[in-house]
XYZ file of C-alpha atoms in Angstrom:
300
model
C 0.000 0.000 0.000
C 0.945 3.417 -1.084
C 2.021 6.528 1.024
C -1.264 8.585 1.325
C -5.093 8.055 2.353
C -6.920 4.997 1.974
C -10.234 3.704 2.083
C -10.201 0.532 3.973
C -13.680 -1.939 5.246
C -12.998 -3.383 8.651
C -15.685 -6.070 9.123
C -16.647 -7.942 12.174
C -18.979 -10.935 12.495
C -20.090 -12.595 15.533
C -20.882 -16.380 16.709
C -23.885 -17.045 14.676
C -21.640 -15.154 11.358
C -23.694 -11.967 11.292
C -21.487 -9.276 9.653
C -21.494 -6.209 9.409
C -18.487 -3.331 8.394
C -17.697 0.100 8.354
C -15.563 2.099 6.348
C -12.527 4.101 7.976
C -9.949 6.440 6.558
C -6.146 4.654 6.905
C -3.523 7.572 6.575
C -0.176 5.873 5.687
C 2.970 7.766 6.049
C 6.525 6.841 4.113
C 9.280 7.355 6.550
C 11.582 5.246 4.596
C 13.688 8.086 2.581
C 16.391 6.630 -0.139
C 15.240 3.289 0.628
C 17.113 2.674 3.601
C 15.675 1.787 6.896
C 15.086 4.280 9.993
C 18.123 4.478 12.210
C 17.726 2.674 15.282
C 18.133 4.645 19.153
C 19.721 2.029 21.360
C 20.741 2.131 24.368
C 20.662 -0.231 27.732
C 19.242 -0.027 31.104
C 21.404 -0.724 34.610
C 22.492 -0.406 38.176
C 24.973 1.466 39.217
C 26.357 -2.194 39.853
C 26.477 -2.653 36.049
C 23.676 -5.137 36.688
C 20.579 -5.225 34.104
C 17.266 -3.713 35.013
C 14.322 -5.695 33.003
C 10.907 -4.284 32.930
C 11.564 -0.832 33.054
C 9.365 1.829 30.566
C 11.521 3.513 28.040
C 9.694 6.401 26.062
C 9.804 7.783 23.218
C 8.096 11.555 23.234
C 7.916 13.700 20.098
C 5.768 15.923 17.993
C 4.157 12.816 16.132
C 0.781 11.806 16.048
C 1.695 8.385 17.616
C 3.690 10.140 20.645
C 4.769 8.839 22.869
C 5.803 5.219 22.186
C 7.127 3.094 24.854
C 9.887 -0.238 24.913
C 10.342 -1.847 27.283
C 13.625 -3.625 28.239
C 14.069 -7.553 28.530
C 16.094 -9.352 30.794
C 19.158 -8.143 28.780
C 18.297 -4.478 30.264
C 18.922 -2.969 27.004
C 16.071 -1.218 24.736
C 15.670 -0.291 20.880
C 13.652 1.647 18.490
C 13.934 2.913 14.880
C 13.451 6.352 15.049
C 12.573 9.097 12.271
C 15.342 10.994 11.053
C 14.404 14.777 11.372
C 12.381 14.574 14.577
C 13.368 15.554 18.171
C 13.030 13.379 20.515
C 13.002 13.719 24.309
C 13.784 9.590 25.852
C 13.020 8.776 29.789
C 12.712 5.726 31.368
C 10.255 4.454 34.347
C 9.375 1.702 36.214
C 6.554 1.416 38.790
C 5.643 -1.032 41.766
C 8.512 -2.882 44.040
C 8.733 0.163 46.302
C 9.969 -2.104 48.726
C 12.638 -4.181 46.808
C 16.006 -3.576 48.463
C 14.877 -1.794 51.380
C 15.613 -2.519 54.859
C 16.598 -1.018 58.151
C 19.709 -2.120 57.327
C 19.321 1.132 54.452
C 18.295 3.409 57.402
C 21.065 2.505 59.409
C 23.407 3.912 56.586
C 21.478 6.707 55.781
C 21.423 7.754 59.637
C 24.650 7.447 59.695
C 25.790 9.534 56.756
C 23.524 12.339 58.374
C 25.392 11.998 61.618
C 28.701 11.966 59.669
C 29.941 8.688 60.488
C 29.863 6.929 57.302
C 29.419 10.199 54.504
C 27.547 8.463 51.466
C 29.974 9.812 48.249
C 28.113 7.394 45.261
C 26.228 9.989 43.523
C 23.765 7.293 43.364
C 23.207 6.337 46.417
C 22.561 9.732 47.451
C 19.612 9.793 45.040
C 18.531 6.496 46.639
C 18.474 8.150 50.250
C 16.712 11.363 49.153
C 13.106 9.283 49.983
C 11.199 12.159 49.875
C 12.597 13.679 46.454
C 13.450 16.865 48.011
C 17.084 16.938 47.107
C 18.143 16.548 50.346
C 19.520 13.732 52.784
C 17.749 14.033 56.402
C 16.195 12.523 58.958
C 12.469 12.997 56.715
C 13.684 10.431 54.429
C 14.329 8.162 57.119
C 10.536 8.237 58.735
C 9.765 8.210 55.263
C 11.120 4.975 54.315
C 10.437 3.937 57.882
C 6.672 4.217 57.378
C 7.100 1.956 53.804
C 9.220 -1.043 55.745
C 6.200 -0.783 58.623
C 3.547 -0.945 55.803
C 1.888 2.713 56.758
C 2.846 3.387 53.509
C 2.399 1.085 50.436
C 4.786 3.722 47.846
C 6.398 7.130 48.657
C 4.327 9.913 48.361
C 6.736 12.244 47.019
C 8.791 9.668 44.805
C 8.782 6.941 42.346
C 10.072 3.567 43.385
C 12.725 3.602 40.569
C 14.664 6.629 39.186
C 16.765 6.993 36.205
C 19.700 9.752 35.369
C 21.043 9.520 32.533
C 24.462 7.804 32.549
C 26.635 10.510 30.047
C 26.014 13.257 32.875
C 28.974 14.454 35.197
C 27.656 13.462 38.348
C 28.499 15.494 41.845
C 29.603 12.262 44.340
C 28.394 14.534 46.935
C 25.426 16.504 45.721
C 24.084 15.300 43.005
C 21.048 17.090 43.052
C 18.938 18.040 40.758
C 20.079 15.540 38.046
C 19.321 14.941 34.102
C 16.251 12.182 33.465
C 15.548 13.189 29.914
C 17.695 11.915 26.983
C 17.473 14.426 23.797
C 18.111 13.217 20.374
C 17.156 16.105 17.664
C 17.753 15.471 14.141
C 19.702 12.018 13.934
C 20.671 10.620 10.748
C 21.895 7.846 12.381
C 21.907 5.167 14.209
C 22.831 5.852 18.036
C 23.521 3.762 20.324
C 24.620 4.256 24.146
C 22.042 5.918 25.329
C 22.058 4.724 28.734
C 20.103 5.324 32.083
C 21.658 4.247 35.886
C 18.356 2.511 37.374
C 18.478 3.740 41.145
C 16.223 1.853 43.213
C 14.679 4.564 45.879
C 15.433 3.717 49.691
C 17.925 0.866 48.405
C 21.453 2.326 49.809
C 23.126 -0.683 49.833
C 22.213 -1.854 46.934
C 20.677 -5.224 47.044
C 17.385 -4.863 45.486
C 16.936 -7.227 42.687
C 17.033 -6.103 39.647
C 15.582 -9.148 37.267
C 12.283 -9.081 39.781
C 9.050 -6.625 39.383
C 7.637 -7.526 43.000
C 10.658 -9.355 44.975
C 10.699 -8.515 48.598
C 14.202 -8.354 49.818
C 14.914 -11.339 53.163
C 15.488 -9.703 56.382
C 17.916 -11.777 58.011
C 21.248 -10.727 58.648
C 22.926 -11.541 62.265
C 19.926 -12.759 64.678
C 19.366 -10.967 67.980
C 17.593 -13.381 70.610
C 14.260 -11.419 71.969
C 13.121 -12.623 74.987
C 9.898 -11.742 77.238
C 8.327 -13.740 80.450
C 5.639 -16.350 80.790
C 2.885 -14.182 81.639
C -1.300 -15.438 82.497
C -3.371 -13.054 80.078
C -6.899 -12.368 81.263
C -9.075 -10.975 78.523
C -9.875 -7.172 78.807
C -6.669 -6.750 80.715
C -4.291 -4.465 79.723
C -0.882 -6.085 80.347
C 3.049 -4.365 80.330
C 5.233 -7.011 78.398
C 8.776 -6.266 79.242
C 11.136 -7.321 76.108
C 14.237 -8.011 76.560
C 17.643 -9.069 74.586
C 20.769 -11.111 75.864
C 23.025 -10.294 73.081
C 22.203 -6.951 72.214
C 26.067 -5.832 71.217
C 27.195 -3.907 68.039
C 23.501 -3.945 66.770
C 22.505 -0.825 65.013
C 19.165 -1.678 63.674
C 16.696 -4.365 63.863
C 13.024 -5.230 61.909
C 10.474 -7.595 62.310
C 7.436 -8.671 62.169
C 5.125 -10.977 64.432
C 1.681 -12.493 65.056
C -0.674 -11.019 67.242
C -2.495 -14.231 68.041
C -6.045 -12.361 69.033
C -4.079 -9.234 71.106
C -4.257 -6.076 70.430
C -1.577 -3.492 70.323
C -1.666 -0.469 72.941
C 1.645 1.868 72.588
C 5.426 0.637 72.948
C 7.397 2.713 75.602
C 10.949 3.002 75.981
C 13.419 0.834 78.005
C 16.986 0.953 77.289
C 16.587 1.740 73.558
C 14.585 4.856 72.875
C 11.098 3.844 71.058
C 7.944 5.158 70.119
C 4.790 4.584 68.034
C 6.557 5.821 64.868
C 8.764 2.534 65.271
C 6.044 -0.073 64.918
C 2.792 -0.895 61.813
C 0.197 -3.086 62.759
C -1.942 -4.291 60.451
C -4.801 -7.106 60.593
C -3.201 -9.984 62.895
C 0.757 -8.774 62.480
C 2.830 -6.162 64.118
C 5.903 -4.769 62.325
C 8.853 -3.261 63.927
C 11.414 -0.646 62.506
C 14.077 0.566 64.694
C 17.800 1.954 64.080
C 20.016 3.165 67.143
C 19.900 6.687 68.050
C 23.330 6.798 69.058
C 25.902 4.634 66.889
C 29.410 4.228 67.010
C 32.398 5.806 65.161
């Protein structure tokens, strides 16, 4: 078929083979000038661990009709599209859901401790991946932040997208990277161009664990075990009982999370004993209670 406007029947018929068709206008455009194919926009899609990032949105916006156009990249991470010479156009990348792949106390405990200077973050990248709240700053509002999404008060970040992706040509401050370039411009290619990469930062994910090959994995909480221990106690119901917890190897521990079953309790308020807690350190939800908590004080 021929560059231009055609006349085309689209018919549709049902179980019983009644028909029936209408008549629509088809405009066809030629993009193919000399003969020769479009050149192709390439480019691939990674952590700052150089590990591929499947799944993710790539898009194509322009002045076309069809704009915008989205690939999406495979388990390779890397994406493709032939593109029309002559046109501008602006490439970003997303990818929703998994807000809490890769994060952990284990991420607050870093963060908290590059606020208190102890341990500076200086990857341009995982500064991005601290800044929960997408203000362009590190502080102690991204960690009740993320706090709220590993205690389930919050199922995604209000003020930011699970994933984020700067583009990987940028000169990157390691320690203020803020703001940073998203948007990929190509105006007027001729030809083919590859390399047009994007770091995949996974939000809240400072130590970068999350996996990268999964669209819902939720990251195991284990690490060292801390032994929590509380007394045999005779529960009347009604009553309103003080259940003293306690820990016999609570040494060098600068964080812990996790979550129990309620077995028909109900959860009052959590008060402080040696280790400064308060409601903001605990979700309950249905039968389960989740706990959150990261020293106050750590050490050098």
């Amino acid at each position: 078929m021929t560059a231009g406007t055609h006349a085309v029947n689209v018919s549709v018929w049902d179980e019983a083979w009644n028909t029936d068709f209408c008549t629509v206008n088809l405009q066809i455009n030629d993009n193919d000038t000399g003969g020769n194919s479009r050149p192709i926009i390439a480019g691939k899609v990674e952590t700052p661990l150089n590990l591929p990032v499947n799944g993710v949105n790539v898009v194509f916006t322009s002045d076309k009709p069809e704009s915008p156009m989205t690939v999406v990249t495979g388990v390779s991470g890397t994406y493709s599209d032939d593109a029309e010479t002559g046109i501008t156009y602006d490439i970003t990348a997303n990818k929703g859901g998994d807000y809490l792949n890769g994060v952990t106390t284990f991420d607050l405990v870093l963060i908290q401790r590059h606020i208190l200077g102890i341990q500076p973050l200086t990857n341009p990248y995982l500064l991005i991946a601290a800044d929960a709240d997408n203000n362009g700053v590190v502080s102690v509002n991204d960690l009740s932040e993320l706090r709220k999404l590993i205690l389930g008060v919050y199922t995604e970040l209000p003020s930011n997208e699970s994933w984020r992706f700067p583009v990987a040509s940028q000169t990157m401050d390691a320690t203020h990277p803020f703001p940073y370039v998203e948007t990929i411009t190509v105006a007027n290619h001729s030809q083919a161009m590859s390399n047009q990469d994007f770091v995949a930062v996974k939000i809240g994910d400072v130590n970068g664990n999350a996996d990268a090959s999964a669209n819902n994995p939720v990251e195991s909480r284990t690490a060292k075990k801390v032994g929590l221990a509380v007394a045999d106690q005779a529960l009347v119901a009604g009553e309103t009982v003080r259940i003293p917890v306690t820990a016999s190897n609570y040494n060098e521990i600068f964080g812990y999370q996790f979550t129990m079953g309620m077995r028909g309790a109900e959860f009052v308020d959590v008060e402080s004993g040696a280790l400064s807690m308060s409601a903001s350190n605990v979700g309950v939800f249905a039968d389960k209670l989740t706990m959150s908590m990261q020293a106050k004080k750590q050490q050098q």
